[in-house]
Coordinates of C-alpha atoms and ligand atoms in Angstrom, one line a residue:
X900 CA 98.0 113.6 120.7
X901 CA 99.7 111.2 118.3
X902 CA 103.1 109.9 119.5
X903 CA 105.1 110.1 116.3
X904 CA 108.0 108.2 117.8
X905 CA 105.8 105.1 117.9
X906 CA 106.2 103.3 114.5
X907 CA 103.0 102.1 112.8
X908 CA 103.5 99.1 110.6
X909 CA 101.1 98.8 107.6
X910 CA 101.7 95.6 105.5
X911 CA 100.4 96.0 101.9
X912 CA 98.2 93.1 100.9
X913 CA 99.4 93.6 97.3
X914 CA 101.9 90.8 97.8
X915 CA 99.5 88.5 99.7
X916 CA 98.0 85.3 98.3
X917 CA 94.6 86.6 97.0
X918 CA 93.2 83.1 96.9
X919 CA 93.4 83.0 100.7
X920 CA 92.8 86.7 101.3
X921 CA 91.1 86.6 104.7
X922 CA 93.6 84.1 106.1
X923 CA 96.4 86.4 104.8
X924 CA 94.9 89.5 106.4
X925 CA 94.4 87.5 109.6
X926 CA 98.0 86.3 109.5
X927 CA 99.2 89.9 109.2
X928 CA 97.1 90.9 112.2
X929 CA 98.4 88.1 114.4
X930 CA 102.0 88.9 113.3
X931 CA 101.6 92.4 114.8
X932 CA 100.4 94.6 111.9
X933 CA 98.9 97.9 113.1
X934 CA 97.2 98.9 109.9
X935 CA 96.5 97.1 106.6
X936 CA 97.5 99.0 103.4
X937 CA 95.6 98.5 100.2
X938 CA 97.3 99.6 96.9
X939 CA 94.7 100.5 94.3
X940 CA 96.2 100.7 90.8
X941 CA 94.2 101.6 87.7
X942 CA 96.6 100.8 84.9
X943 CA 96.7 104.4 83.9
X944 CA 98.2 106.4 86.7
X945 CA 100.6 103.6 87.2
X946 CA 101.5 100.8 84.8
X947 CA 99.9 98.0 86.8
X948 CA 96.3 97.0 87.7
X949 CA 95.7 95.6 91.2
X950 CA 92.2 95.5 92.7
X951 CA 89.1 97.5 93.4
X952 CA 86.5 98.3 96.0
X953 CA 85.0 94.8 96.3
X954 CA 88.5 93.5 97.2
X955 CA 88.8 96.2 99.8
X956 CA 85.4 95.2 101.2
X957 CA 86.7 91.6 101.5
X958 CA 89.7 92.8 103.4
X959 CA 87.4 94.8 105.7
X960 CA 85.4 91.7 106.5
X961 CA 88.6 89.9 107.5
X962 CA 89.9 92.4 110.0
X963 CA 89.1 95.2 112.4
X964 CA 92.5 96.9 111.9
X965 CA 92.7 100.4 110.4
X966 CA 92.3 100.1 106.6
X967 CA 94.7 102.4 104.8
X968 CA 93.7 102.8 101.2
X969 CA 96.2 104.2 98.7
X970 CA 94.6 105.3 95.4
X971 CA 97.0 105.2 92.5
X972 CA 94.4 106.2 90.0
X973 CA 93.9 109.1 87.5
X974 CA 90.6 110.2 88.9
X975 CA 90.5 109.7 92.7
X976 CA 87.7 112.2 93.0
X977 CA 85.5 109.9 91.0
X978 CA 86.4 106.7 92.8
X979 CA 87.0 107.5 96.5
X980 CA 83.3 107.2 97.5
X981 CA 83.3 103.5 96.5
X982 CA 86.3 102.9 98.8
X983 CA 84.5 104.8 101.6
X984 CA 81.6 102.4 101.0
X985 CA 84.0 99.4 101.1
X986 CA 85.0 100.3 104.6
X987 CA 88.3 102.3 104.3
X988 CA 89.3 104.1 107.4
X989 CA 91.8 106.4 105.6
X990 CA 92.0 107.2 101.9
X991 CA 95.2 108.6 100.4
X992 CA 95.2 110.3 97.0
X993 CA 98.0 111.5 94.8
X994 CA 98.7 115.2 94.3
X995 CA 99.7 114.4 90.7
X996 CA 96.3 112.8 89.8
X997 CA 93.8 114.7 87.6
X998 CA 91.5 116.3 90.2
X999 CA 90.9 119.3 92.4
X1000 CA 93.1 118.1 95.3
X1001 CA 91.5 120.4 98.0
X1002 CA 88.0 119.3 97.0
X1003 CA 88.9 115.6 97.0
X1004 CA 90.5 115.9 100.5
X1005 CA 87.5 117.7 101.8
X1006 CA 85.1 115.1 100.2
X1007 CA 87.0 112.3 101.9
X1008 CA 86.7 114.0 105.3
X1009 CA 83.1 114.9 104.8
X1010 CA 82.4 111.2 104.0
X1011 CA 83.8 110.2 107.5
X1012 CA 87.2 109.0 106.3
X1013 CA 90.7 110.3 107.1
X1014 CA 92.2 112.1 104.1
X1015 CA 95.8 111.5 103.1
X1016 CA 97.9 113.0 100.3
X1017 CA 100.7 111.3 98.5
X1018 CA 103.6 112.4 96.3
X1019 CA 105.8 110.5 93.9
X1020 CA 109.6 110.5 94.5
X1021 CA 110.2 113.2 91.8
X1022 CA 107.4 115.6 93.0
X1023 CA 108.7 118.5 95.0
X1024 CA 107.5 119.0 98.5
X1025 CA 106.2 122.4 97.5
X1026 CA 103.4 120.7 95.6
X1027 CA 101.7 119.5 98.8
X1028 CA 102.5 122.4 101.1
X1029 CA 99.2 124.2 100.7
X1030 CA 97.2 121.1 101.6
X1031 CA 99.0 120.1 104.8
X1032 CA 96.3 121.6 107.2
X1033 CA 93.7 119.5 105.4
X1034 CA 95.3 116.1 105.8
X1035 CA 95.7 113.4 108.4
X1036 CA 98.5 111.7 106.6
X1037 CA 101.3 112.6 104.1
X1038 CA 102.5 109.6 102.1
X1039 CA 106.0 110.0 100.6
X1040 CA 106.5 107.3 97.9
X1041 CA 110.0 105.9 98.4
X1042 CA 109.9 104.1 95.0
X1043 CA 108.2 105.0 91.7
X1044 CA 104.7 103.6 92.4
X1045 CA 103.4 100.7 90.4
X1046 CA 105.2 97.6 91.6
X1047 CA 106.4 95.9 94.8
X1048 CA 110.0 94.7 95.3
X1049 CA 111.8 97.9 94.2
X1050 CA 114.8 99.5 95.9
X1051 CA 114.3 102.3 98.4
X1052 CA 115.2 105.7 96.9
X1053 CA 116.9 107.2 99.9
X1054 CA 118.7 110.2 98.3
X1055 CA 115.6 111.3 96.3
X1056 CA 113.0 111.0 99.1
X1057 CA 114.5 111.5 102.5
X1058 CA 114.8 115.2 102.1
X1059 CA 111.0 115.3 101.4
X1060 CA 110.3 113.3 104.6
X1061 CA 112.5 115.7 106.6
X1062 CA 110.8 118.7 105.0
X1063 CA 107.4 117.3 105.9
X1064 CA 108.4 116.9 109.6
X1065 CA 109.8 120.4 109.7
X1066 CA 106.7 121.9 108.2
X1067 CA 104.5 119.9 110.6
X1068 CA 106.4 121.3 113.5
X1069 CA 106.6 124.8 112.2
X1070 CA 102.9 124.9 111.5
X1071 CA 101.8 123.1 114.6
X1072 CA 100.1 120.3 112.6
X1073 CA 99.7 116.6 113.4
X1074 CA 99.5 114.5 110.2
X1075 CA 101.2 111.1 110.0
X1076 CA 104.2 110.8 107.7
X1077 CA 104.1 107.5 105.9
X1078 CA 106.7 105.9 103.6
X1079 CA 105.9 103.3 101.0
X1080 CA 108.3 101.3 98.8
X1081 CA 111.4 99.3 99.6
X1082 CA 110.9 99.4 103.4
X1083 CA 112.7 96.6 105.2
X1084 CA 114.7 96.2 108.4
X1085 CA 117.6 98.2 106.9
X1086 CA 115.6 101.1 105.4
X1087 CA 112.9 101.5 108.1
X1088 CA 115.3 103.1 110.6
X1089 CA 116.5 105.5 107.9
X1090 CA 113.0 106.6 107.1
X1091 CA 112.1 106.9 110.8
X1092 CA 115.2 108.9 111.5
X1093 CA 114.1 111.5 108.9
X1094 CA 110.6 111.7 110.4
X1095 CA 108.4 108.8 109.0
X1096 CA 106.2 107.2 111.6
X1097 CA 104.0 104.9 109.4
X1098 CA 105.9 102.2 107.4
X1099 CA 104.2 100.4 104.5
X1100 CA 105.8 97.1 103.6
X1101 CA 104.8 94.5 101.2
X1102 CA 107.7 92.3 100.1
X1103 CA 109.6 92.4 103.4
X1104 CA 106.5 91.3 105.3
X1105 CA 104.4 89.1 103.1
X1106 CA 107.3 87.2 101.6
X1107 CA 109.2 86.8 104.9
X1108 CA 109.6 83.3 106.3
X1109 CA 108.4 84.6 109.6
X1110 CA 106.0 87.5 109.4
X1111 CA 106.0 88.4 113.1
X1112 CA 109.8 88.6 113.1
X1113 CA 109.7 90.8 109.9
X1114 CA 107.2 93.2 111.5
X1115 CA 109.1 93.5 114.7
X1116 CA 112.3 94.1 112.8
X1117 CA 110.7 97.2 111.2
X1118 CA 110.1 98.6 114.7
X1119 CA 113.7 98.1 115.8
Ligands
LIG1008 C1 104.0 100.9 95.3 C2 103.0 100.5 96.2 C3 103.4 99.8 97.4 C4 104.6 98.9 97.2 C5 105.3 98.4 98.3 O1 103.6 100.9 94.0 O2 102.3 101.6 96.7 O3 102.7 99.7 98.6 O4 104.3 97.9 96.2 O5 106.1 97.3 98.0 P1 107.5 96.9 98.6 O6 107.3 96.9 100.1 O7 107.7 95.5 98.1 O8 108.4 97.9 98.1
LIG1009 ZN1 100.9 102.0 98.7

């Protein structure tokens, strides 16, 4: 049984120095990261292009930590197998992408990976409700996806986190609730109070003068 009161910190390598990727991933592990979060952006689903499966495979070679892959792409059904191949432990897809959501989630599980589902800040919780028993993780975006360094959208997204926790309890399910965007020492406790147990952080961790301190501040 997962202890949802125990916070899992998942630094996003989006803000790391790609020229020294393995050292950066190692640095995050030594600083206390629980998972490593990889943000995949295709330039269509979001207005930014990040990196692909070969990059994730390089992250995989640098760490044994749980690899949490977040696909911000138009066709996650088409691309998820390449991320399974690259060594992802969990693959999260957006409910707003152009695919049969149920089929994609099942495909990810059948491939031996943990399926996650994500929703953008403006998407109502009702859009993901029918898939909750098929997922291991629900990712609530706390900024509009695409770029790091944006402000946490508390008013728009905390009701979704709270609704997810309520639905999980009511239905006896056990998926993680993850938040992504604008997470720092001030916003982490707010997200946790509403029910989030996995905290993705890019800027507040990779750009911090002391990464270990920044990670432990997210648990406080
Ligand atoms: C948003 C991505 C992120 C994000 C987090 O498009 O999914 O993981 O860049 O960045 P910070 O922590 O800087 O808000
Ligand atoms: Zn992300």
